[in-house]
PDB file of C-alpha atoms in Angstrom:
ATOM      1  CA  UNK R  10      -4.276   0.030  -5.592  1.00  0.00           C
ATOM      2  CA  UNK R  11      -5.667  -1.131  -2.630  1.00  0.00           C
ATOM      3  CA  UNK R  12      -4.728  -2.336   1.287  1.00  0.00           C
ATOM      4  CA  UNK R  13      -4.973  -6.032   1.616  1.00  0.00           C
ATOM      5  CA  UNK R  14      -4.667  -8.324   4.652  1.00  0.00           C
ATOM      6  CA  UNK R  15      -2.014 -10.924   3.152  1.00  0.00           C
ATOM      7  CA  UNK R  16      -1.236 -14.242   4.697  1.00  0.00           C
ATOM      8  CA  UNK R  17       0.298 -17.276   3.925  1.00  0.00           C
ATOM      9  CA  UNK R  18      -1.603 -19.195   1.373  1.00  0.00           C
ATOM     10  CA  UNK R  19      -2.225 -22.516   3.650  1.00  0.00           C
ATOM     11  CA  UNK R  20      -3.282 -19.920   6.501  1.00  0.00           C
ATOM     12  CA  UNK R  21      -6.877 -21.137   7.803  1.00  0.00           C
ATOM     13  CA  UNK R  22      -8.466 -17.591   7.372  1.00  0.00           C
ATOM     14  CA  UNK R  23      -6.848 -17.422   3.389  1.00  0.00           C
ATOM     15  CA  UNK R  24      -9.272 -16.616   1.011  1.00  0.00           C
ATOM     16  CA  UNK R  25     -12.037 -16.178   3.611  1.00  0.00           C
ATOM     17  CA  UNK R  26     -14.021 -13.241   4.917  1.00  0.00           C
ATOM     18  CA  UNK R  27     -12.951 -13.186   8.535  1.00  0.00           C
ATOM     19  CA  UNK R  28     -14.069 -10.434  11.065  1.00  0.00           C
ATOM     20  CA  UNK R  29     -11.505  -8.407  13.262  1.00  0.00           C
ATOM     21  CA  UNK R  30     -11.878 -10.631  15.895  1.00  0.00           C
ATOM     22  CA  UNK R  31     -10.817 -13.923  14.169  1.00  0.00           C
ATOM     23  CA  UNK R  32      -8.052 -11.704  13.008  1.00  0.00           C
ATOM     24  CA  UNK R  33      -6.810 -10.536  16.097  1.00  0.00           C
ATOM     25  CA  UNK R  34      -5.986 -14.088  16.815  1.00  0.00           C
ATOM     26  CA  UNK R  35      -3.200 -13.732  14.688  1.00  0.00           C
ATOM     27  CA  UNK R  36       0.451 -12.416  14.769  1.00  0.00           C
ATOM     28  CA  UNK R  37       0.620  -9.342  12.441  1.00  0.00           C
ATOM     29  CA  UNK R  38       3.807  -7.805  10.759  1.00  0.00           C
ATOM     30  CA  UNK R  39       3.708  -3.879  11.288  1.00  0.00           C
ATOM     31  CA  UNK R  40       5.071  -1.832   8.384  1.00  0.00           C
ATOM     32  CA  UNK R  41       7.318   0.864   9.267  1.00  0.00           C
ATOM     33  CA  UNK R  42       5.775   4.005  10.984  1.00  0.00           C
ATOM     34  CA  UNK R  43       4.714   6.705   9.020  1.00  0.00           C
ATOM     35  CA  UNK R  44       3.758   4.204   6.344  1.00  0.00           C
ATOM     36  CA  UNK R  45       0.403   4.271   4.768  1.00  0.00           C
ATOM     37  CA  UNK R  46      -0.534   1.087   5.903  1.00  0.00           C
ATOM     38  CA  UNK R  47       0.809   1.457   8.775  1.00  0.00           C
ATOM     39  CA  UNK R  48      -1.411   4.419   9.889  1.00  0.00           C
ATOM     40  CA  UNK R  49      -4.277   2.456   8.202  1.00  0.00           C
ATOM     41  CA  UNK R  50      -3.596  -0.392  10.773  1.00  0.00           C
ATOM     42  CA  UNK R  51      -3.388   1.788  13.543  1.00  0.00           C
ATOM     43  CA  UNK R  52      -6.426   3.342  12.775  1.00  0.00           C
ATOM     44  CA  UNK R  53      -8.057  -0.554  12.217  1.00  0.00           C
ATOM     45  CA  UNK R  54      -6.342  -1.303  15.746  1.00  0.00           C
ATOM     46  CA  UNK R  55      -7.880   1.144  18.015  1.00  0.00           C
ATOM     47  CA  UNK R  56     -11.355   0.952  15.807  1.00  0.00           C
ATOM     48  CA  UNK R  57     -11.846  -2.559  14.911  1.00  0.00           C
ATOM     49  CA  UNK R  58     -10.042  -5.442  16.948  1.00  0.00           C
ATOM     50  CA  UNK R  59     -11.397  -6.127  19.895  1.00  0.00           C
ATOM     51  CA  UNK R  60      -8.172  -6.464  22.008  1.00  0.00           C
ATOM     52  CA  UNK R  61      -4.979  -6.061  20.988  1.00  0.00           C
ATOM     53  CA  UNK R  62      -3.355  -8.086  18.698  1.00  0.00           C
ATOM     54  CA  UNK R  63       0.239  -9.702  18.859  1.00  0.00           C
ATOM     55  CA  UNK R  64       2.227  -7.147  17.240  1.00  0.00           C
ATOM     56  CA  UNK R  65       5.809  -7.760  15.342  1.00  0.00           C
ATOM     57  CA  UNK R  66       7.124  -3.848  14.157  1.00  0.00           C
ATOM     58  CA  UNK R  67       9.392  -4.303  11.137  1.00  0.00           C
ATOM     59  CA  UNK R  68      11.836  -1.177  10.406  1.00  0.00           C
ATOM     60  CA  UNK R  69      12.738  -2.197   6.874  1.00  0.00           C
ATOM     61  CA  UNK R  70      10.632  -2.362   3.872  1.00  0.00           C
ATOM     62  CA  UNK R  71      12.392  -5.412   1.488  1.00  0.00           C
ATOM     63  CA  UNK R  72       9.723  -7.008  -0.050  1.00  0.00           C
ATOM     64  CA  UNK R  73      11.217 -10.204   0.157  1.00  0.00           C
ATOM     65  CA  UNK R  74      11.420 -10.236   3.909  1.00  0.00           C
ATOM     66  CA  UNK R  75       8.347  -9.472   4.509  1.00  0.00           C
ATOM     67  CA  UNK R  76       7.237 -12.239   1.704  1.00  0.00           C
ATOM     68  CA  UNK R  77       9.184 -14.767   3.897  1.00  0.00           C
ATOM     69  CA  UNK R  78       7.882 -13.157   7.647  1.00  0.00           C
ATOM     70  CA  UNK R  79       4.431 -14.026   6.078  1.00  0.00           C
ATOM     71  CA  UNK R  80       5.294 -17.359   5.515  1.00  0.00           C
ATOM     72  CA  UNK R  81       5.324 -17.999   8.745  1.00  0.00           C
ATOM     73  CA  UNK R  82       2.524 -19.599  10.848  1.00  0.00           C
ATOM     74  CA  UNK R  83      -0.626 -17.330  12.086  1.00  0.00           C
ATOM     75  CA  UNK R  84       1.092 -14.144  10.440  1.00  0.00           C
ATOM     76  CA  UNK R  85      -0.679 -11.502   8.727  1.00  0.00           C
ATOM     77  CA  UNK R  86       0.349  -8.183   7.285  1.00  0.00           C
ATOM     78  CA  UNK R  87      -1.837  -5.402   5.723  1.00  0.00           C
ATOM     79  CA  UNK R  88      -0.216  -3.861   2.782  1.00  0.00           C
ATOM     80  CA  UNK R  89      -0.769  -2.195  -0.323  1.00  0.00           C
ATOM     81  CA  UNK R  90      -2.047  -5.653  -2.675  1.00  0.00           C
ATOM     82  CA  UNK R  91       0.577  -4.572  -5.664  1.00  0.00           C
ATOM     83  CA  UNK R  92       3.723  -5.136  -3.362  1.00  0.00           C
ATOM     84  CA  UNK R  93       2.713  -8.847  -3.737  1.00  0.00           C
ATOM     85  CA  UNK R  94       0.353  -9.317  -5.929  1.00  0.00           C
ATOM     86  CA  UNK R  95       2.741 -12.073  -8.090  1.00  0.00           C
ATOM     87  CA  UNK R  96       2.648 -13.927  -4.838  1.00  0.00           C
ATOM     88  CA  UNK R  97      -0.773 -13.925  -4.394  1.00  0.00           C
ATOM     89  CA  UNK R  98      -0.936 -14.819  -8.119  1.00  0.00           C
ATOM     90  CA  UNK R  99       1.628 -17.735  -7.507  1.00  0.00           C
ATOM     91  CA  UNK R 100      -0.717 -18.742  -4.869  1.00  0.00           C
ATOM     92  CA  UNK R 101       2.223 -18.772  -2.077  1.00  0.00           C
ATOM     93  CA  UNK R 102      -0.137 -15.973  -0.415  1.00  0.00           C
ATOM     94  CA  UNK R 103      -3.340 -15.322   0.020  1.00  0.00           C
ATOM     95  CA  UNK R 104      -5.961 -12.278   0.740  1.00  0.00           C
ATOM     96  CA  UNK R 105      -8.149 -12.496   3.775  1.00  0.00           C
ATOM     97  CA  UNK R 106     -10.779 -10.278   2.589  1.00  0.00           C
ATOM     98  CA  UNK R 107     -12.474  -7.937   5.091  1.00  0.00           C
ATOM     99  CA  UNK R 108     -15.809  -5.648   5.027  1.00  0.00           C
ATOM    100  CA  UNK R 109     -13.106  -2.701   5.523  1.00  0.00           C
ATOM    101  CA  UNK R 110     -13.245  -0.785   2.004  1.00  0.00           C
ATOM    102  CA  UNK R 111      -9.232   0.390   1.959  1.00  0.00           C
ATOM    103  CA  UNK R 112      -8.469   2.050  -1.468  1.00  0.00           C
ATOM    104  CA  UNK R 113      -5.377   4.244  -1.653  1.00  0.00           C
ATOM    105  CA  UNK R 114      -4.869   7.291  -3.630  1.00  0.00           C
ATOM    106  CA  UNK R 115      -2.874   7.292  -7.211  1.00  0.00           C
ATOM    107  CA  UNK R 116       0.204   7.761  -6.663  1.00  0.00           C
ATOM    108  CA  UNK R 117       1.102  10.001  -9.754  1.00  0.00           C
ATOM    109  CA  UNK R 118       4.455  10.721 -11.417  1.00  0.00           C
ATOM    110  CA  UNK R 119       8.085  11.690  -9.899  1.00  0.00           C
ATOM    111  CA  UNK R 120      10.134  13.023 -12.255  1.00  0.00           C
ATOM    112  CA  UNK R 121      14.062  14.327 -11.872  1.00  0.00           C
ATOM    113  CA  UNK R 122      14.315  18.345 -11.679  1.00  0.00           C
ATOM    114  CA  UNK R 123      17.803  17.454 -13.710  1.00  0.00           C
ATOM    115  CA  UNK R 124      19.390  14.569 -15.693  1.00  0.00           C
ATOM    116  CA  UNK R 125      15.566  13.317 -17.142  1.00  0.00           C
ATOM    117  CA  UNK R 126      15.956  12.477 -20.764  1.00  0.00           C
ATOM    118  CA  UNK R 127      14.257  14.203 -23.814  1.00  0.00           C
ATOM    119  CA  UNK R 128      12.423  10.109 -23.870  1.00  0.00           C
ATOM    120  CA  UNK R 129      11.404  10.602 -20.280  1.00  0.00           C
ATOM    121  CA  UNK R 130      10.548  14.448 -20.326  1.00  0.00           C
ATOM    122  CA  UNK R 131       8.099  13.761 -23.316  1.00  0.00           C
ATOM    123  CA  UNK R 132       6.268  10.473 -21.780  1.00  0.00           C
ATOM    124  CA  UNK R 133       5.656  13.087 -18.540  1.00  0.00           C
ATOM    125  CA  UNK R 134       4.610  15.489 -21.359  1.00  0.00           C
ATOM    126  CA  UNK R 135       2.252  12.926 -22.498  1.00  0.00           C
ATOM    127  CA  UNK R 136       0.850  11.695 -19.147  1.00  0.00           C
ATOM    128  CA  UNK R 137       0.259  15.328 -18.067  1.00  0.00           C
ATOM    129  CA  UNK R 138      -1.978  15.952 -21.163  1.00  0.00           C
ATOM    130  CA  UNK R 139      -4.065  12.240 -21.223  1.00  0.00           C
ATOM    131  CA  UNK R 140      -4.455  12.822 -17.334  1.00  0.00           C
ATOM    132  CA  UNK R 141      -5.539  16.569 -18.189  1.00  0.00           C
ATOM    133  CA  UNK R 142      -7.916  15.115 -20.792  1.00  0.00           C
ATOM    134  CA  UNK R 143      -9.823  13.216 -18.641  1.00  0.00           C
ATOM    135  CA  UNK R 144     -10.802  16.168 -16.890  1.00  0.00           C
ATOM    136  CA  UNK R 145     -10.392  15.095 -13.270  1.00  0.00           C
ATOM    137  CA  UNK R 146      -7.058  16.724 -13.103  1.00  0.00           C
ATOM    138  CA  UNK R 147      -5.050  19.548 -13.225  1.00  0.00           C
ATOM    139  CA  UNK R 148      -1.316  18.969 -13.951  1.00  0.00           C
ATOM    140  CA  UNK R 149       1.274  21.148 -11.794  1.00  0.00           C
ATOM    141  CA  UNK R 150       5.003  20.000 -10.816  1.00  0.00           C
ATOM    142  CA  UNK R 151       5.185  20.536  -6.966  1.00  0.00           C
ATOM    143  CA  UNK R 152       8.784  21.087  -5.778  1.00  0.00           C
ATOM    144  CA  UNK R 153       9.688  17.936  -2.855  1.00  0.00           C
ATOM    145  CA  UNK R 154      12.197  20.285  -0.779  1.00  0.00           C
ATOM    146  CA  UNK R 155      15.840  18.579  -0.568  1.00  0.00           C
ATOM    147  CA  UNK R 156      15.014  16.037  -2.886  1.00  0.00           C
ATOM    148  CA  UNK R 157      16.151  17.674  -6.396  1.00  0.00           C
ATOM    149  CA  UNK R 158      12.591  15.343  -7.972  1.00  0.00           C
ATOM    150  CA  UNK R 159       9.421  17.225  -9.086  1.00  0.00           C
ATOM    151  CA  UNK R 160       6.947  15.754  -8.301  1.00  0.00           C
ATOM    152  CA  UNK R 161       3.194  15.395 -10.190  1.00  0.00           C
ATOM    153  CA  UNK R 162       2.121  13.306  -7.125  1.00  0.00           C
ATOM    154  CA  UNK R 163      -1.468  13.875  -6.916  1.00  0.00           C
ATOM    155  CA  UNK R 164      -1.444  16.407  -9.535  1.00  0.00           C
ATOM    156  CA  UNK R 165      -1.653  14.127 -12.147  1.00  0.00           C
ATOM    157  CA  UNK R 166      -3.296  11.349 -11.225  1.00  0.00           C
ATOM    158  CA  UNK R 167      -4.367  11.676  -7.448  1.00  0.00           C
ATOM    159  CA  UNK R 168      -6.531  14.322  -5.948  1.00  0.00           C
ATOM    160  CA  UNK R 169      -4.861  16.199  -3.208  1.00  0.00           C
ATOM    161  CA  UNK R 170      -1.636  18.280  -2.322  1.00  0.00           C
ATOM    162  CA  UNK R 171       1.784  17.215  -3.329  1.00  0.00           C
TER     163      UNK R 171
END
């Protein structure tokens, strides 16, 4: 997956290479804080745009809110490209692409410390041992404190801690 600057799909900059300028222009939808877009953006926003842009913080994450917000004239929103990729498909949005390169990391696998199925325990099983194949990865199952999920975030499929 990848960051994407979405937009509505009759949006003058859609489907165009703009530069940071042109894009500060615009009214942009904030992910939550803590989000990974959202500290990609505020990395882009004290790096790239030449002032600042008008800013709209959301607190929620519902997909189809931030589908409509983006509706909405001169809006823009970067976010990871498979939250609405079937828009973008549908054509009701549109990328703005940028010279920023903004790949994310593989997310990997959660999977319940109690309750997962002898089906679900064997596809992990079976994930763990093609990722281990490929020989980029080294399976492990990470305890989340408080959370009662093990997770193979990273471990299996990303490269980092988890």
């Amino acid at each position: 997956d990848r960051l994407a600057v979405l937009c509505a799909a009759d949006h003058a900059l859609a489907g165009r290479l703009a530069g940071w300028k042109a894009l500060g222009g615009c009214i942009w939808l904030m992910t939550p804080v803590g989000s990974l877009a959202r500290r990609k953006f505020d990395e882009l926003l004290q790096a790239r745009f030449p002032s600042p842009p008008r800013l709209h913080p959301l607190v929620g994450r519902s997909v189809v809110l931030m589908q409509q917000l983006l509706a909405a004239p001169d809006t823009m929103a970067l976010l990871p490209l498979s939250v609405l990729r079937h828009a973008v498909q549908r054509g009701e949005l549109a990328e703005v692409r940028t010279r920023e390169r903004m790949a994310l990391e593989p997310l990997g696998l959660l999977l319940p410390t109690a309750g997962a199925g002898g089906s679900t325990q064997r596809l992990a099983q079976w994930l763990a041992r093609a990722a281990q194949a490929l020989g980029k990865v080294s399976c492990r199952r990470p305890r989340m404190p408080h959370t009662g999920i093990y997770s193979m975030v990273q471990a299996c499929g990303g490269r980092g801690s988890g």
